[in-house]
PDB file of C-alpha atoms in Angstrom:
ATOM      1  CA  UNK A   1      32.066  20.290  55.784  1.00 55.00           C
ATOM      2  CA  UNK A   2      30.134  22.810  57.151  1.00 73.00           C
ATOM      3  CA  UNK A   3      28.993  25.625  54.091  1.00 94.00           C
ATOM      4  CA  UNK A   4      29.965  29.436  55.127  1.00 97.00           C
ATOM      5  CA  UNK A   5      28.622  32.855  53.463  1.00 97.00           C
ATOM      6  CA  UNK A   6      29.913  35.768  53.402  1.00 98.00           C
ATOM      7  CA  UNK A   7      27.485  39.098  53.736  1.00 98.00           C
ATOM      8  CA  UNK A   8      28.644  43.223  53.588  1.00 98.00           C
ATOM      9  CA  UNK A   9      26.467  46.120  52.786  1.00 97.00           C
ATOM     10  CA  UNK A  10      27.097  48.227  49.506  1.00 95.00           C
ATOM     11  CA  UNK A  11      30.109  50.511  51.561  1.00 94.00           C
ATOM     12  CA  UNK A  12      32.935  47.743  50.145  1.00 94.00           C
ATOM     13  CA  UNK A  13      34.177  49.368  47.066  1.00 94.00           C
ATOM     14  CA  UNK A  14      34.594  46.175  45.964  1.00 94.00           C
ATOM     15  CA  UNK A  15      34.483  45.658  42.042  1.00 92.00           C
ATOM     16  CA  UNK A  16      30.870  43.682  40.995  1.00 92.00           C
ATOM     17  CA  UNK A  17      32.843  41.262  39.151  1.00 94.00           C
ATOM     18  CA  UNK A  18      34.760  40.257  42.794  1.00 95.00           C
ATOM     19  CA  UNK A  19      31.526  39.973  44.526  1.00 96.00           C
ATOM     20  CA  UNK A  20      30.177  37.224  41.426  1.00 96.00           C
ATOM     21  CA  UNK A  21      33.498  35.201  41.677  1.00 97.00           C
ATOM     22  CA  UNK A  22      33.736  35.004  45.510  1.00 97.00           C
ATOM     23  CA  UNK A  23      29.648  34.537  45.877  1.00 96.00           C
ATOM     24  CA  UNK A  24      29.109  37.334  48.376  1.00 97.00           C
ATOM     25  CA  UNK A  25      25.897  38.533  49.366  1.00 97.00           C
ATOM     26  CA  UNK A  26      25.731  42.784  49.530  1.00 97.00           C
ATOM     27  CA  UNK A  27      22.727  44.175  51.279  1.00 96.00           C
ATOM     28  CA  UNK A  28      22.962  47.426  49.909  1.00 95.00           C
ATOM     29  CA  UNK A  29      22.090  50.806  51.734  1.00 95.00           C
ATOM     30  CA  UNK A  30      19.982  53.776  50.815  1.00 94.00           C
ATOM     31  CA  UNK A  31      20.904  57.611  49.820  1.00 93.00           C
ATOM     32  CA  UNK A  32      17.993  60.118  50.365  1.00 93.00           C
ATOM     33  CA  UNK A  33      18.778  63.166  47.745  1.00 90.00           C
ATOM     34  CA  UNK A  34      16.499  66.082  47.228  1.00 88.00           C
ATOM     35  CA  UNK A  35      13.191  63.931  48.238  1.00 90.00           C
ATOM     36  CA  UNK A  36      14.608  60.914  45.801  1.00 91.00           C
ATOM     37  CA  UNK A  37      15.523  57.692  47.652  1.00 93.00           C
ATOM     38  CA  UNK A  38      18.221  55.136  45.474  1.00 94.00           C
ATOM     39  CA  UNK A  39      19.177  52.555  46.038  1.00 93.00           C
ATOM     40  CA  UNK A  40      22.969  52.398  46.780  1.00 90.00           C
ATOM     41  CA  UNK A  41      25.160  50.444  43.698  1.00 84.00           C
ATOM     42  CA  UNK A  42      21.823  49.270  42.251  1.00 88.00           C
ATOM     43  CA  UNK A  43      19.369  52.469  40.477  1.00 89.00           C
ATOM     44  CA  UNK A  44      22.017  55.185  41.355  1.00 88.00           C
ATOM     45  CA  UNK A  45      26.111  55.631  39.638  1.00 89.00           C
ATOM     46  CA  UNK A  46      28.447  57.519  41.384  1.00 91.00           C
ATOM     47  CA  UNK A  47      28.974  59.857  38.901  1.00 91.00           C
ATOM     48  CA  UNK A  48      25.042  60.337  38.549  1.00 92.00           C
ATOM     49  CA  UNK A  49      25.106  60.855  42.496  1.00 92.00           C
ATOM     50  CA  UNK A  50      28.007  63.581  42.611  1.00 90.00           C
ATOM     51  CA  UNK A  51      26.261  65.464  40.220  1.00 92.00           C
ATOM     52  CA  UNK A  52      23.122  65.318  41.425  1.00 91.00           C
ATOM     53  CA  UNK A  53      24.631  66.527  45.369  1.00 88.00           C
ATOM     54  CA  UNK A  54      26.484  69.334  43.628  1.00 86.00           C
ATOM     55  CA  UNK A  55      23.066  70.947  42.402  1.00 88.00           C
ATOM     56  CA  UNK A  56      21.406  70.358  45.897  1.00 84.00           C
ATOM     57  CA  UNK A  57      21.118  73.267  49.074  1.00 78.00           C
ATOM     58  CA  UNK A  58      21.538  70.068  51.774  1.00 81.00           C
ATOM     59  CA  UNK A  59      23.680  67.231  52.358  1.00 82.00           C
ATOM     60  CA  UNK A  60      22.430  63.659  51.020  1.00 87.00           C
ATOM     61  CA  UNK A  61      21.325  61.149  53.732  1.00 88.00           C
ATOM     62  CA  UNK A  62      22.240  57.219  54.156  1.00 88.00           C
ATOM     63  CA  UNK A  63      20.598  55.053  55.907  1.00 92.00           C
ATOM     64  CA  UNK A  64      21.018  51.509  57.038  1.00 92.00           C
ATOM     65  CA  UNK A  65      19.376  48.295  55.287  1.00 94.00           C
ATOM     66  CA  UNK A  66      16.146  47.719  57.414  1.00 94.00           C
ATOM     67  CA  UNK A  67      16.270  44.837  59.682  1.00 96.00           C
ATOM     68  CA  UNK A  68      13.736  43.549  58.039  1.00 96.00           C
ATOM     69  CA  UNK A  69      15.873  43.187  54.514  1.00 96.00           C
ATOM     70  CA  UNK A  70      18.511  41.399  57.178  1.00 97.00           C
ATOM     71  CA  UNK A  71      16.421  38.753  58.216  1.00 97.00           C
ATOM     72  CA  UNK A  72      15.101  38.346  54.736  1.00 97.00           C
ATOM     73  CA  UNK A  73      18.525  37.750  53.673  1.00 97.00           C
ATOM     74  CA  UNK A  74      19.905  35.584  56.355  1.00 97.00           C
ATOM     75  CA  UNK A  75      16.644  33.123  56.424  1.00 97.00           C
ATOM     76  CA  UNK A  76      17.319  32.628  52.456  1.00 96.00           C
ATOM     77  CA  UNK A  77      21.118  31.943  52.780  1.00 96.00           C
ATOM     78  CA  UNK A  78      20.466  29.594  56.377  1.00 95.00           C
ATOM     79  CA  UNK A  79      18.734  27.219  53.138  1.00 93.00           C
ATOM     80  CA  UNK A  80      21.589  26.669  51.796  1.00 91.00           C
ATOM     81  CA  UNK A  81      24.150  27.334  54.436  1.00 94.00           C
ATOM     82  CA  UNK A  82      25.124  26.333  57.387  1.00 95.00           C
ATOM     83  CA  UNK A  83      26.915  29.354  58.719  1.00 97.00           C
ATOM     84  CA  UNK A  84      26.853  33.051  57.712  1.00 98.00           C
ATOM     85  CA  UNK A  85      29.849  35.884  58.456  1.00 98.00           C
ATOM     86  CA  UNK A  86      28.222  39.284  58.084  1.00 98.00           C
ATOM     87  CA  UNK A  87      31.150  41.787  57.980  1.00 98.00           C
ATOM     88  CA  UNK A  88      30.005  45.753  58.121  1.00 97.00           C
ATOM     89  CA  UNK A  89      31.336  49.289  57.926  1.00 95.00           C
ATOM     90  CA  UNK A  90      32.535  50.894  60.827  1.00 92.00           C
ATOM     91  CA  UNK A  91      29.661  51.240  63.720  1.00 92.00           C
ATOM     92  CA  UNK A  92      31.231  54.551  64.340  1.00 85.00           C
ATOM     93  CA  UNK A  93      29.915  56.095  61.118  1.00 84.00           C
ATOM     94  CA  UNK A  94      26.667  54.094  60.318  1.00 88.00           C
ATOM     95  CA  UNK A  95      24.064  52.079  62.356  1.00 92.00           C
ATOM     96  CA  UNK A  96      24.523  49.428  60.273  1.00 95.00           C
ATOM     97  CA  UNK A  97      26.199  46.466  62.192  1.00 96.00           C
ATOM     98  CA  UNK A  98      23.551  46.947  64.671  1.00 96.00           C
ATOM     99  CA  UNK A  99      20.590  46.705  62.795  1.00 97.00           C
ATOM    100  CA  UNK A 100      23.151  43.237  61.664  1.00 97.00           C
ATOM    101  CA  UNK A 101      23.288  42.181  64.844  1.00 97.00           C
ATOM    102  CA  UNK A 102      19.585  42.598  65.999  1.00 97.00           C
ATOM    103  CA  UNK A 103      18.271  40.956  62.600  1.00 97.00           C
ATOM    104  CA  UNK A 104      20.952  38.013  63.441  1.00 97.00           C
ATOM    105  CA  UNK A 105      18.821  37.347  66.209  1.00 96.00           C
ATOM    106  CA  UNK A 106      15.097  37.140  64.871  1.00 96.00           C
ATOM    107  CA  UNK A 107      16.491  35.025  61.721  1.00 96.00           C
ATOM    108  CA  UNK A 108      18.067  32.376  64.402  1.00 91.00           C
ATOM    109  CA  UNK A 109      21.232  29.935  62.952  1.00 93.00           C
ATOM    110  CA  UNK A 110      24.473  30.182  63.318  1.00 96.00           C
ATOM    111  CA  UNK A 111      25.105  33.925  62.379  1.00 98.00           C
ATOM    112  CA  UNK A 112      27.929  35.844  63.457  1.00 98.00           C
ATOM    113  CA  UNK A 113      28.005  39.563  62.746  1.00 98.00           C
ATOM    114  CA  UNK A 114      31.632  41.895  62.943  1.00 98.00           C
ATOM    115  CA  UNK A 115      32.004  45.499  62.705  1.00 97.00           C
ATOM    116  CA  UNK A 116      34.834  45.788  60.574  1.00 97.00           C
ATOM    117  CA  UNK A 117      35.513  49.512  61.652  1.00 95.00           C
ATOM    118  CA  UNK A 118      36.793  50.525  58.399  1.00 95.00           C
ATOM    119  CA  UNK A 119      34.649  51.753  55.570  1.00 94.00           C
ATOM    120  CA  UNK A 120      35.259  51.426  51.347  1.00 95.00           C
ATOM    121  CA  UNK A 121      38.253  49.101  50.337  1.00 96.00           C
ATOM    122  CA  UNK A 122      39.343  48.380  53.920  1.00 96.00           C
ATOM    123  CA  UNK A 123      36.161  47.162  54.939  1.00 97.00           C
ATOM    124  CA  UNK A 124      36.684  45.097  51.245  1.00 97.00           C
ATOM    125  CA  UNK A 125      39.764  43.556  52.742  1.00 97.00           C
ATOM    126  CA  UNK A 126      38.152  41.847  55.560  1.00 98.00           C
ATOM    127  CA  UNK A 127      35.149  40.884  53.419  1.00 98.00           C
ATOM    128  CA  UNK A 128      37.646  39.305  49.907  1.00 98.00           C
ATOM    129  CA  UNK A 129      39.844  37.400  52.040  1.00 98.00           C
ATOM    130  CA  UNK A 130      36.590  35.617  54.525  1.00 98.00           C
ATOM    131  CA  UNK A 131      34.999  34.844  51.121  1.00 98.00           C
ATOM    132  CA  UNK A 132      37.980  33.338  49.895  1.00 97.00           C
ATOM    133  CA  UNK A 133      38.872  31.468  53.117  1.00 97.00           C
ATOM    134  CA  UNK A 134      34.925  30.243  53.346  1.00 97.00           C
ATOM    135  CA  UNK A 135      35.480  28.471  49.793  1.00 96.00           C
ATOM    136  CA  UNK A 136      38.623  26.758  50.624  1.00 96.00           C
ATOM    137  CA  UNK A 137      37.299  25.149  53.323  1.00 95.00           C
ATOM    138  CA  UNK A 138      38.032  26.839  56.533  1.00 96.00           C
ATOM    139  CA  UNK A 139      36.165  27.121  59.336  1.00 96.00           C
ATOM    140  CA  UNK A 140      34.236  29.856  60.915  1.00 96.00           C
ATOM    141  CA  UNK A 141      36.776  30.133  63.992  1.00 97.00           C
ATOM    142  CA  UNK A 142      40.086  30.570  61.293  1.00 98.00           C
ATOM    143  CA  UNK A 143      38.082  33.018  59.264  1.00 98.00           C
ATOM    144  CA  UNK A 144      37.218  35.352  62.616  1.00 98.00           C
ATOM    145  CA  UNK A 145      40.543  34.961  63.247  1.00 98.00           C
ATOM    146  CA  UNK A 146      42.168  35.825  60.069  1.00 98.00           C
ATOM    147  CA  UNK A 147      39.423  38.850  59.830  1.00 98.00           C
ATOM    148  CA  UNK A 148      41.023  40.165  62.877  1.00 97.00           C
ATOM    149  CA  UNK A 149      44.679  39.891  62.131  1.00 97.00           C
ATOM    150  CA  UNK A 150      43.088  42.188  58.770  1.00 97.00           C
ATOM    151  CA  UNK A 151      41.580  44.421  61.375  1.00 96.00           C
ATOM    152  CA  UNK A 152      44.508  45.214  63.472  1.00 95.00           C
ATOM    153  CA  UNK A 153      47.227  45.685  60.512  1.00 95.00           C
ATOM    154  CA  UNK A 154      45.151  47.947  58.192  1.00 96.00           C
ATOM    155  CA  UNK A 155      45.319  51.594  57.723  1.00 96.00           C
ATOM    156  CA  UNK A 156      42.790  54.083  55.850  1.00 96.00           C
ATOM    157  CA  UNK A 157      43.463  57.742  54.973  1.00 96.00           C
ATOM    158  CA  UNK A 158      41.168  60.058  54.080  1.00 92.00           C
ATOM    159  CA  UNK A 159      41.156  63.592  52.606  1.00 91.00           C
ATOM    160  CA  UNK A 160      39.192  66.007  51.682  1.00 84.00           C
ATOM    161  CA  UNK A 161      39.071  68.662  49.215  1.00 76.00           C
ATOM    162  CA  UNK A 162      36.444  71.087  50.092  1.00 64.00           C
ATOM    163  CA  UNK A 163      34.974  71.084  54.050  1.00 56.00           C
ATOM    164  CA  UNK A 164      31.200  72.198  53.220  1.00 59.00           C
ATOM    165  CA  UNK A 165      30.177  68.189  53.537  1.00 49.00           C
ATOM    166  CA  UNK A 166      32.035  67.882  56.800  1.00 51.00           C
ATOM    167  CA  UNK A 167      30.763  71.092  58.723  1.00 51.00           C
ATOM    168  CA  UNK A 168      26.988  70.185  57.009  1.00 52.00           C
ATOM    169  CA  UNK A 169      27.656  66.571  58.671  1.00 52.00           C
ATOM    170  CA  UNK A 170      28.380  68.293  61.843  1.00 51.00           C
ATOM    171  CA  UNK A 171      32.157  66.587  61.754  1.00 48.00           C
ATOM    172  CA  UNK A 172      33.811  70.269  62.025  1.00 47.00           C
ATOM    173  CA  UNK A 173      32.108  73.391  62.640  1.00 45.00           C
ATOM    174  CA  UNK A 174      31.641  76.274  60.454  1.00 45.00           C
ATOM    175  CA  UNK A 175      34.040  78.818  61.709  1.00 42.00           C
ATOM    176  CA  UNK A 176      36.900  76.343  61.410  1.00 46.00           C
ATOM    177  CA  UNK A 177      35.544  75.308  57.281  1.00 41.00           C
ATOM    178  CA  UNK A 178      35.839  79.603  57.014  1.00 42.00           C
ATOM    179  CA  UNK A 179      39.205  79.899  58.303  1.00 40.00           C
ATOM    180  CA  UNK A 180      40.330  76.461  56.674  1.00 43.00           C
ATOM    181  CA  UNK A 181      38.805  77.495  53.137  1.00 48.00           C
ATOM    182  CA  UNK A 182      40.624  80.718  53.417  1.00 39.00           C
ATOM    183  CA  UNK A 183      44.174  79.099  54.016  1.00 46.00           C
ATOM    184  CA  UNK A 184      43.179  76.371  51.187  1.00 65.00           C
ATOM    185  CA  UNK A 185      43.773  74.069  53.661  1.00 76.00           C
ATOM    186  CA  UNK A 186      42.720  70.456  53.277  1.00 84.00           C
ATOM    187  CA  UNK A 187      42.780  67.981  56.038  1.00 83.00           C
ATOM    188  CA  UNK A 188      43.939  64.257  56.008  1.00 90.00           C
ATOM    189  CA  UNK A 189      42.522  62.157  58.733  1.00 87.00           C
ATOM    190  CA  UNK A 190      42.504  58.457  59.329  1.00 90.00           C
ATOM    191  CA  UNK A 191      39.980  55.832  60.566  1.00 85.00           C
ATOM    192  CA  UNK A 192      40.978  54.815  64.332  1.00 81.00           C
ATOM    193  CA  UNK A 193      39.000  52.750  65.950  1.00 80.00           C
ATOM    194  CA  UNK A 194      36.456  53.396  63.481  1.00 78.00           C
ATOM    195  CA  UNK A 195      36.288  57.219  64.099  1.00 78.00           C
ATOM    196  CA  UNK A 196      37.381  59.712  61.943  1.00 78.00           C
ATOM    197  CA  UNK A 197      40.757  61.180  63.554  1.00 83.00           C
ATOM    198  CA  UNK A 198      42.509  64.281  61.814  1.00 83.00           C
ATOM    199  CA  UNK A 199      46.143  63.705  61.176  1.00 89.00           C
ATOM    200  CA  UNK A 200      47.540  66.606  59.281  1.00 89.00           C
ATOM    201  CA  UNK A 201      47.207  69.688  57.462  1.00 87.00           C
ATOM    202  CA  UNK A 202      48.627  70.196  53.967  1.00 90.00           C
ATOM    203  CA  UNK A 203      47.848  72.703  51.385  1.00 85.00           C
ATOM    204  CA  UNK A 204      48.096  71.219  48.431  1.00 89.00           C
ATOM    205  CA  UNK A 205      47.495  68.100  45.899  1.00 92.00           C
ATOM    206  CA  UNK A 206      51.098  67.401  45.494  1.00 94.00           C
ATOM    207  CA  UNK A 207      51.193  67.777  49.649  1.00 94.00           C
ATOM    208  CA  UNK A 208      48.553  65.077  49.808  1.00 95.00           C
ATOM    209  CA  UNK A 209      50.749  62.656  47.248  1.00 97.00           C
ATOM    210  CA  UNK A 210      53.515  63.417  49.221  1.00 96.00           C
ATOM    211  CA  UNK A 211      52.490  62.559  52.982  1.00 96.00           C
ATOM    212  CA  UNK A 212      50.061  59.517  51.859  1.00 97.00           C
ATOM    213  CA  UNK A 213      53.342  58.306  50.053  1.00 96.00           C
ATOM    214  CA  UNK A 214      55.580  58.574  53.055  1.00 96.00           C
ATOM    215  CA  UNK A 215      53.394  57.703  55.476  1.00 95.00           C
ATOM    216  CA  UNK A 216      53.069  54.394  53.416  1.00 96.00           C
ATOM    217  CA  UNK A 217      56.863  54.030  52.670  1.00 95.00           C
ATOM    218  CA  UNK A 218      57.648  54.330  56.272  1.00 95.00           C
ATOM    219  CA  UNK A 219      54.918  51.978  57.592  1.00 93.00           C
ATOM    220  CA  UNK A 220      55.594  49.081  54.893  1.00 92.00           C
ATOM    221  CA  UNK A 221      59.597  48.760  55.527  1.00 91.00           C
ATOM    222  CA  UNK A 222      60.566  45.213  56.242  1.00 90.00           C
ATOM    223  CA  UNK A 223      56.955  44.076  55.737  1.00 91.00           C
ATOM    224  CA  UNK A 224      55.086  42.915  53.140  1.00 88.00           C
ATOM    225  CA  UNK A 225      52.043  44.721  51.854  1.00 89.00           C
ATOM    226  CA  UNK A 226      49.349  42.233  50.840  1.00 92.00           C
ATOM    227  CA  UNK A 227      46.938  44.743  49.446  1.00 93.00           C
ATOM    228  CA  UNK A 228      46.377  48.516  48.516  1.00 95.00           C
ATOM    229  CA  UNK A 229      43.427  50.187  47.381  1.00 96.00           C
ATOM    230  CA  UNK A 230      42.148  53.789  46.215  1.00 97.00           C
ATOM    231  CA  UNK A 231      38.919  54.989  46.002  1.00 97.00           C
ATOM    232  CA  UNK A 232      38.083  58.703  44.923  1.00 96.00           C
ATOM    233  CA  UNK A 233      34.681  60.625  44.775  1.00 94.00           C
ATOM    234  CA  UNK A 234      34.917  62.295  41.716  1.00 93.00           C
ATOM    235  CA  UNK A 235      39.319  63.194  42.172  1.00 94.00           C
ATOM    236  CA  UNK A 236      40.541  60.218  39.360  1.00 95.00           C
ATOM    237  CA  UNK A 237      43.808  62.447  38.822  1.00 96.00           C
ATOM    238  CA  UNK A 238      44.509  62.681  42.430  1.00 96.00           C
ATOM    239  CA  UNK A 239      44.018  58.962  42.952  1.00 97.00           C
ATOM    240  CA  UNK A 240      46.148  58.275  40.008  1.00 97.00           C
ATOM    241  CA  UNK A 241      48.888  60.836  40.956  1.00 97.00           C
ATOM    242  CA  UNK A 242      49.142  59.019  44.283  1.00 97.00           C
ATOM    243  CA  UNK A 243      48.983  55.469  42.498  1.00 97.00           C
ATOM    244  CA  UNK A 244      52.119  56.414  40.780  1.00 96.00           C
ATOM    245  CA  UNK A 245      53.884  57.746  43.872  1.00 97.00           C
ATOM    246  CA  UNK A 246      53.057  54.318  45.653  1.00 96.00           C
ATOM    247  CA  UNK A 247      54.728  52.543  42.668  1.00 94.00           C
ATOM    248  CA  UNK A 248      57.761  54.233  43.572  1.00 93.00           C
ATOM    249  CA  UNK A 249      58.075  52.338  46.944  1.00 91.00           C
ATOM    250  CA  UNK A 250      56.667  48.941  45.822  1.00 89.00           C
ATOM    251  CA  UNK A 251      56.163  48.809  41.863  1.00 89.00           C
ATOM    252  CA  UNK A 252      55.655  45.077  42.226  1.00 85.00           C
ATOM    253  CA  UNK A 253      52.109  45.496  44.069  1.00 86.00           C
ATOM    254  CA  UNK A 254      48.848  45.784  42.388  1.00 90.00           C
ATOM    255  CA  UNK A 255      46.776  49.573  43.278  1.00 93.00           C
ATOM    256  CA  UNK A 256      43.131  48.889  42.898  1.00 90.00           C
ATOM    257  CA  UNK A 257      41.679  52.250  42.094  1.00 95.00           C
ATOM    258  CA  UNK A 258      37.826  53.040  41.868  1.00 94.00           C
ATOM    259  CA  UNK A 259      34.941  55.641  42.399  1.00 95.00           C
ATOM    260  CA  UNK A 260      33.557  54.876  45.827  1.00 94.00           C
ATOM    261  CA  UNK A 261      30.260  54.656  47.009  1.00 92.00           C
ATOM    262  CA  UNK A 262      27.351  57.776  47.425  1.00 91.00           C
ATOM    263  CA  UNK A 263      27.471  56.559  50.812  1.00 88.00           C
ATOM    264  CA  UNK A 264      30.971  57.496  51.468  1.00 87.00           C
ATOM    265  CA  UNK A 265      31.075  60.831  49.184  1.00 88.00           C
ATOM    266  CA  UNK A 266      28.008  61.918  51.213  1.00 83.00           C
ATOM    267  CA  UNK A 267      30.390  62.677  54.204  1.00 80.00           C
ATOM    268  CA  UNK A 268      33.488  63.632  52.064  1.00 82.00           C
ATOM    269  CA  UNK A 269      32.293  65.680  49.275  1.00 83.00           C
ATOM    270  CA  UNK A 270      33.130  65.885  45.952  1.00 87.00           C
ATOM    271  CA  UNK A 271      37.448  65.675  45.486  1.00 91.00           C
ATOM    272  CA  UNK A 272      38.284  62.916  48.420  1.00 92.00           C
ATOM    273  CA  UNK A 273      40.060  60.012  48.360  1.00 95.00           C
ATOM    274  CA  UNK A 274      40.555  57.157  50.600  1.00 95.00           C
ATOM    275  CA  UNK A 275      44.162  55.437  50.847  1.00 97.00           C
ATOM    276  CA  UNK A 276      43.881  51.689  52.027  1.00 97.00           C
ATOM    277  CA  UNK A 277      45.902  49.189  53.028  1.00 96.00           C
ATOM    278  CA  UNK A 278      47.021  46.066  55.403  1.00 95.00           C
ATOM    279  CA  UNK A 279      50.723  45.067  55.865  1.00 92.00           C
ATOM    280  CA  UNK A 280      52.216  41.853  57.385  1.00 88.00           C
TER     281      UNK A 280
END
């Protein structure tokens, strides 16, 4: 039987006690902050991080894992496995799975590399269920499969509470953050294709409860939600307001709730939260 392992970068939002039972390998990215570079999940908190980008004048920078840390990593794991799976945020938002890909290449083996197009716990679906699947015994072809099926039936929401990060990131421009500011609007988009797509316009906290909840109540009837996850930079009593909205429709299904990455709040700014999850 033919040993599989599973990589991802630091973007998972998955909880370090997940990544030691399933054995999967994180190559973690990099935030640059007011000439400091750390060292995303490793010599950096989130809590440390949002602090530290609310006293700075410009926007925190990610980059990718150098190629060079790829091959590294795959030419260690190719000595004691036979096969690797390297699953990565959304190419849309991060060069990432290409710097995958290209170090895939140089380290030789049999390493196949997916852009998951989804970022946080979404990209954490894809990622849990291949580890699981690689130590039960399947092979690579049913995991790339099953990784796919993931793909096509999950959704991710995203809002925002303040638009200074996204005009900064050059997502929306400044007269539009004035205007928007002004009408206390705040924006909920989703991840389509990997690209950040506004979806609606609400004004409020209890707005944002209230269309994530419905939007999820609508999509789940006569299906069965496998998974659901939260993640918030720095906005636990938002996350937790919509947690107990969710219950309403399906009290029976674990919410996994956490404080996402640096990488992530970098784009969204202090107050977000992601809403994630894959039906069948």
């Amino acid at each position: 039987m033919k040993k599989i392992v599973i990589v991802t970068d630091s973007t998972t939002d998955l909880d370090q006690s997940l990544i030691d039972k399933h054995h999967i390998e994180v190559i973690p990215l990099t935030i640059h902050i007011d000439g400091e570079t750390y060292t995303d999940g490793v010599d950096i908190t989130p809590e440390i991080f949002m602090k530290k980008m609310a006293k700075s004048s410009e926007l925190p920078k990610s980059s990718q894992p150098a190629v060079g840390k790829f091959v590294e990593t795959y030419q260690g794991l190719l000595q004691k496995a036979d096969q690797i799976i390297s699953i990565h945020l959304t190419s849309g938002m991060s060069g990432t799975f290409q710097t995958a890909e290209s170090a895939a290449e140089m380290a030789g083996g049999d390493i196949t590399v997916i852009d998951s197009q989804f970022i946080s716990k979404a990209l954490g679906f894809q990622v849990l269920e291949a580890a699981k699947m690689a130590e039960n015994g399947f092979s690579k072809e049913e995991i790339l499969n099953r990784i796919q099926q993931i793909k096509e039936v999950t959704k991710l929401f995203v809002t925002v509470d303040t638009l200074d990060n996204l005009v900064k990131g050059g997502r929306i421009g400044r007269g539009k953050a004035m205007i928007g500011s002004l009408l206390n609007i705040k924006p909920i988009a989703s991840l389509q294709d990997g690209v950040y797509t506004p979806v609606a316009k609400v004004r409020s906290h209890s707005q944002i409860v209230k269309y994530l909840a419905k939007q999820f109540a609508d999509d789940v009837k006569g299906k069965t939600a496998k998974a659901i996850g939260i993640a918030h930079a720095d906005a636990s009593e938002l996350a937790h307001n919509l947690k107990d909205a969710l219950l309403q429709v399906r009290p029976d299904l674990p919410i996994d709730i956490s404080f996402t990455t640096p990488v992530v709040s970098t784009h969204t700014g202090p107050g977000a939260i992601g809403f994630m999850y894959y039906t069948e």
